Amino acid sequence: MEQGADRAGEQGAELERLQADLDEARQQLEATTEVLTTVARSPADSRGVLASLVETARRLIRAEIAQIHLIEGDWYRLASSSGLSEEYLDFVRHHPIAMDRQTLIGRVGLERQAQQIRDVLADSEYGRQDIQEIGGYRSILGVPMILDEEIIGVLSAWRTEVDPFPERAIQVLTTFAAQAAIVIRNADLVSALESGQSELEAKVDQLEALGEIGQAVSSSLDLDQVLTKIVTHAVELTEADGGSVFEFDELSEEFYLRTTFGTSRDTAEALQAIHMKLRETLVGRAALQRKSLQIPDLRLVDCDPHLAVLLSRGWISVIAVPILRDQQIIGALVIRRKTEGGFSEELGELLETFAGQSAVAIVNARLYAELARKSAHLEVASRYKSEFIASMSHELRTPLNAVIGFSEVLLQRMFGDINDKQEEYLQDILVSGRHLLALLNDILDMSKADAGVVLEPSVFEVRPALEECILWVSDKAGRRGLRIERDYGEEVETIRADEKRFKQVIGNLLSNAGKFARSHIEVSAHNDGDMLTVAVSDDGLGIAPEDQGIIFEPFQQGKRPSREEGTGLGLALCRQYIGLHQGDITVQSELGHGSTFTVTFPLDLPPSQPEEAATGDAVPAGPVVAIVEDDPRSRELLCLYVEKVGVGFVTASDGREGLDLIRRADPVAVVLDIQLPTLDGWDLLALLKADPHTAAIPVVVVSMVDERSKGLALGAAEYLVKPVRGEELRAALRRVTGRPQGDRVLVAVGEDPDLPASLQAALEPEGWTVLSARDEVEGEALVRQNRPAVVLVDLLGTGTSGLALVEALRNNHLTEEVPIIALAPPAMTAHDKERLQGQIDLINRNGEFDVSKLVDVVHRATHHVLPPRDA
Amino acid sequence: MTMADRQVLVVEDNPTNMKLVRDVLTHDGYTVIEGTTAEAGIALAHEHLPQVILLDIQLPGQMDGLDAVKRLKHDERTMAIPVVAVTALAMTQDKQRALDAGFDGYLEKPISIDALREVVRLLVDRRSDDGD
């Protein structure tokens, strides 16, 4: 029984032990599961996971303290712990554990396996009594944390009594160490991933910003817009608070504010007001040193005027990045914060990229402005040149007429005989005069070609055209005893080109060949694909290689025996005409062996002149302006001007075509030249105004001659004298098309110029247009054309004619409804007043007139609220 | 044909060129009536009803040759008289404009003496034939 009782007791004890084991195992399992769950759930929160891991381990192995040390360089750094005092933590932070046998942790690292010291005080090797004194531990257990076969740290636990840890504790700790290692690896991975992610995001942001800026720089010439975009992105990407872009003026050596972002108006104005000298400011120094300069805290430095403005308005740190272009100072980008601190090198580099973009934008804008200025000058210069040449041609022709004419008269012995010497001299005069004339003609052609000749292509046969050219020179060639040989390919038939220009080119080449050939000229023509090739060869002196490049330039004739013949413009003209045909001209020559000029023309000249299409039938949708002008160059210019108003245009090159076009296209306005073929501008204007369908279309006359009064009398809405500037024409078009019909137009008729002027001043702010007429004829025309909301007649001075106007307007069904206000002079008879009563508003006028009263009446009249009759 | 039948009106503002035309035509037996402005030319045309009128296009004063030829061609008394433009305007469109305005012929300055004599002879002859 005793035995049985013993056994029962033993069994009970065994059972208890097993139960305890089971409990422990379950706790351990639960703890491990918990840890694992934590590890799995929050990979980013490594600190929290490690803490809970350490705490659980400590509890499971019934230690007083558990801790994780991680290797950092040559030392173990305490990474997580459970149950340690502040004093202890502080001490080990400043006196870390070395990788040697002095400590348990050191030994674990060296041995790469679990180590235990039963009693630290009894361990002769133990060397860190300093720590032991604070911690008071006796038994210590430690296991390595191994990752990819490398020790990254040690998980250790201690007891303050000598109470060594059992084998099971070693196992538990080993398991936890492995988990801790995984946690740390995960944390590393996550943080690596996160930093990679944020780095990537930052890079993407930068790239996007740069891309956007790049696009703005290349697509927009609005400098301020581009610079604002640049500074905005620069501020946002550097997480700064504001910024500005300055442009450098080389002359004054000062920086001027161009644009700002995140900057108050007050600050911007203050920045605009200061002189930012190159040699006296941070911005200037940055520019001179060709590198970014920054001030992390403006409160600690002597501020230049620029920085002083910033500091006084709460800015604390700045970086100034020079904007350079090929080492030339263009300006500076300044980024600032309201907090102290430096800008990292990386941000500095980023800002330099922005500065580079700014440089491109500023340089582009400057180039564009320069280009626009030069183009405007060129346009004017080119117009003056054409006008000059046309008038010079005329002026020179008149005296040449006498030179050539009188020479001819004398040579014809019309007024008696002349001797041989006289005849010879007269011939010289005649030839020289004719040469001068040819020169004049070529110059005129040249200037026309410069101004843009419009080709008139037609289909014609090539051979007869060539034969006609040969005929021109055959007389002269015959006199020099030259043979003319032909070599035409059988395939050569027709071509679509400008026949006149074609013949001019071939004729010119033949005429040159005729001058230089010694025995013969050869003309060949062949089709080559879709091109016609014509070659004209001579067996003359040839052209030196160094001259071959320049003979196509105006007035370059190369070396020749005599400059007596030719104007030096022929080949230049040829090249221009061929260029217009999209063909080519080349020369092959060898000194002493003659020359061959080869020209090519496309067999089918592509229709390239866009204005030809506009002259045709198609009328664009939407409002159009009709342009009637015969000179192609002027027409093109007018089209360009009209296009800028934002309306379409149709064009006609003579009067009849213009009339048809206007009737067909129903334009909002007509721009009309006066000197026109088939029907001149005056007649066209009269026809338009006589036709009720077209009478209302405003006409802007554009003429060489100032006949303004005539134009306006015939019904033109505006009269401009050539040369017309674009802005002038656009303003005129705006005036005539924007003129409101009826509503808010007042026609004032009277001799006193103060009346319309003061009405204009009083009514213009309300959107009124005041048109003035001096007498009743003008007045009636204005009323008919403009259908005003109200007519004001000043009877002082106009007298009976004013009364007549009132009656005429009342008797015309088109104008009978228009309210009329009459200013009655004191001398007006009761009878006259009677005549007007019931028809109009009558206001007495005693020399002066009261504008505010007039305005009142105008308001009432146009709102159909009539004042008392005897007002 | 009497001398009155061989009258040519020349309207030209440049005295040297006037002298050239006058001397050549006088040599050929015409009576030359001279005017230096378009207005004067129209008045002289009405007064003398010449066989042919040579009219410069660019003339001083309010009217130019284009205006003058339109007046002449719209006036019953003068509409049958051939009017030839004599001008230094050398552009193609100038010539077209002149013909459109009503000129019967066009002589470009500097004029060829042969062409001048030929044109005047033909036009006067035509008028003489008409008269026959």
mmCIF file of C-alpha atoms in Angstrom, chain A residues 101-215:
data_model
loop_
_atom_site.group_PDB
_atom_site.id
_atom_site.type_symbol
_atom_site.label_atom_id
_atom_site.label_comp_id
_atom_site.label_asym_id
_atom_site.label_seq_id
_atom_site.Cartn_x
_atom_site.Cartn_y
_atom_site.Cartn_z
ATOM 1 C CA ARG A 101 35.748 37.103 -24.453
ATOM 2 C CA GLN A 102 35.314 39.626 -21.629
ATOM 3 C CA THR A 103 31.553 39.301 -21.858
ATOM 4 C CA LEU A 104 29.100 36.529 -22.466
ATOM 5 C CA ILE A 105 27.752 38.372 -25.472
ATOM 6 C CA GLY A 106 31.222 38.672 -26.912
ATOM 7 C CA ARG A 107 31.804 34.997 -26.410
ATOM 8 C CA VAL A 108 28.517 34.037 -28.108
ATOM 9 C CA GLY A 109 29.624 36.030 -31.101
ATOM 10 C CA LEU A 110 33.036 34.383 -31.194
ATOM 11 C CA GLU A 111 31.760 30.859 -30.563
ATOM 12 C CA ARG A 112 28.727 31.250 -32.833
ATOM 13 C CA GLN A 113 26.630 29.234 -30.425
ATOM 14 C CA ALA A 114 24.680 29.466 -27.151
ATOM 15 C CA GLN A 115 26.816 30.244 -24.077
ATOM 16 C CA GLN A 116 26.026 30.356 -20.403
ATOM 17 C CA ILE A 117 27.930 31.685 -17.418
ATOM 18 C CA ARG A 118 26.652 30.064 -14.306
ATOM 19 C CA ASP A 119 28.005 32.863 -12.112
ATOM 20 C CA VAL A 120 29.602 35.896 -13.578
ATOM 21 C CA LEU A 121 31.444 36.691 -10.366
ATOM 22 C CA ALA A 122 33.032 33.270 -10.454
ATOM 23 C CA ASP A 123 34.164 33.579 -14.079
ATOM 24 C CA SER A 124 37.817 34.522 -14.233
ATOM 25 C CA GLU A 125 37.659 35.554 -17.845
ATOM 26 C CA TYR A 126 34.758 37.936 -17.351
ATOM 27 C CA GLY A 127 36.005 41.490 -17.805
ATOM 28 C CA ARG A 128 33.054 43.851 -17.581
ATOM 29 C CA GLN A 129 32.577 44.154 -13.869
ATOM 30 C CA ASP A 130 31.538 47.756 -14.453
ATOM 31 C CA ILE A 131 28.356 46.650 -16.151
ATOM 32 C CA GLN A 132 27.810 43.819 -13.717
ATOM 33 C CA GLU A 133 27.900 46.244 -10.846
ATOM 34 C CA ILE A 134 25.018 48.203 -12.271
ATOM 35 C CA GLY A 135 23.024 45.211 -13.550
ATOM 36 C CA GLY A 136 23.782 42.915 -10.617
ATOM 37 C CA TYR A 137 23.390 39.767 -12.720
ATOM 38 C CA ARG A 138 24.935 36.427 -11.852
ATOM 39 C CA SER A 139 23.718 33.749 -14.261
ATOM 40 C CA ILE A 140 23.687 34.755 -17.903
ATOM 41 C CA LEU A 141 22.492 32.928 -21.017
ATOM 42 C CA GLY A 142 23.056 34.106 -24.590
ATOM 43 C CA VAL A 143 22.287 32.758 -28.082
ATOM 44 C CA PRO A 144 23.507 34.076 -31.440
ATOM 45 C CA MET A 145 21.195 35.719 -33.961
ATOM 46 C CA ILE A 146 22.290 34.379 -37.273
ATOM 47 C CA LEU A 147 21.229 35.603 -40.665
ATOM 48 C CA ASP A 148 22.597 33.988 -43.810
ATOM 49 C CA GLU A 149 25.256 32.344 -41.694
ATOM 50 C CA GLU A 150 26.366 35.634 -40.332
ATOM 51 C CA ILE A 151 26.034 36.740 -36.765
ATOM 52 C CA ILE A 152 24.083 39.929 -36.550
ATOM 53 C CA GLY A 153 23.537 40.032 -32.814
ATOM 54 C CA VAL A 154 22.953 38.228 -29.557
ATOM 55 C CA LEU A 155 19.769 37.516 -27.589
ATOM 56 C CA SER A 156 20.649 37.185 -23.942
ATOM 57 C CA ALA A 157 18.943 36.942 -20.544
ATOM 58 C CA TRP A 158 20.113 37.020 -16.976
ATOM 59 C CA ARG A 159 19.168 36.252 -13.429
ATOM 60 C CA THR A 160 20.471 38.205 -10.404
ATOM 61 C CA GLU A 161 20.899 34.991 -8.454
ATOM 62 C CA VAL A 162 23.113 32.110 -9.347
ATOM 63 C CA ASP A 163 20.434 30.029 -11.002
ATOM 64 C CA PRO A 164 21.621 28.626 -14.303
ATOM 65 C CA PHE A 165 19.152 28.305 -17.175
ATOM 66 C CA PRO A 166 17.996 24.812 -18.153
ATOM 67 C CA GLU A 167 18.443 23.278 -21.597
ATOM 68 C CA ARG A 168 14.830 24.106 -22.433
ATOM 69 C CA ALA A 169 15.515 27.811 -21.875
ATOM 70 C CA ILE A 170 18.375 27.576 -24.350
ATOM 71 C CA GLN A 171 16.010 26.089 -26.905
ATOM 72 C CA VAL A 172 13.391 28.759 -26.311
ATOM 73 C CA LEU A 173 15.934 31.534 -26.585
ATOM 74 C CA THR A 174 17.387 29.987 -29.754
ATOM 75 C CA THR A 175 13.939 29.920 -31.339
ATOM 76 C CA PHE A 176 13.352 33.519 -30.384
ATOM 77 C CA ALA A 177 16.752 34.601 -31.637
ATOM 78 C CA ALA A 178 15.959 33.111 -35.018
ATOM 79 C CA GLN A 179 12.651 34.979 -35.068
ATOM 80 C CA ALA A 180 14.356 38.185 -34.026
ATOM 81 C CA ALA A 181 16.861 37.788 -36.855
ATOM 82 C CA ILE A 182 13.995 37.415 -39.317
ATOM 83 C CA VAL A 183 12.291 40.473 -37.876
ATOM 84 C CA ILE A 184 15.446 42.454 -38.349
ATOM 85 C CA ARG A 185 15.928 41.246 -41.876
ATOM 86 C CA ASN A 186 12.339 42.085 -42.715
ATOM 87 C CA ALA A 187 12.726 45.486 -41.183
ATOM 88 C CA ASP A 188 15.847 46.056 -43.239
ATOM 89 C CA LEU A 189 14.097 44.925 -46.360
ATOM 90 C CA VAL A 190 11.106 47.119 -45.677
ATOM 91 C CA SER A 191 13.167 50.155 -44.922
ATOM 92 C CA ALA A 192 15.325 49.497 -47.971
ATOM 93 C CA LEU A 193 12.191 49.137 -49.985
ATOM 94 C CA GLU A 194 10.693 52.229 -48.473
ATOM 95 C CA SER A 195 13.708 54.363 -49.013
ATOM 96 C CA GLY A 196 13.960 52.984 -52.521
ATOM 97 C CA GLN A 197 10.325 53.789 -53.015
ATOM 98 C CA SER A 198 10.589 57.325 -51.738
ATOM 99 C CA GLU A 199 13.777 57.856 -53.709
ATOM 100 C CA LEU A 200 12.003 56.578 -56.770
ATOM 101 C CA GLU A 201 9.005 58.772 -56.106
ATOM 102 C CA ALA A 202 11.245 61.788 -55.653
ATOM 103 C CA LYS A 203 13.001 60.968 -58.907
ATOM 104 C CA VAL A 204 9.692 60.540 -60.702
ATOM 105 C CA ASP A 205 8.514 63.883 -59.313
ATOM 106 C CA GLN A 206 11.699 65.517 -60.481
ATOM 107 C CA LEU A 207 11.495 63.950 -63.896
ATOM 108 C CA GLU A 208 7.861 64.938 -64.269
ATOM 109 C CA ALA A 209 8.621 68.479 -63.243
ATOM 110 C CA LEU A 210 11.586 68.668 -65.590
ATOM 111 C CA GLY A 211 9.537 67.168 -68.373
ATOM 112 C CA GLU A 212 6.808 69.707 -67.862
ATOM 113 C CA ILE A 213 9.301 72.507 -67.750
ATOM 114 C CA GLY A 214 11.097 71.199 -70.782
ATOM 115 C CA GLN A 215 7.845 71.226 -72.639
#
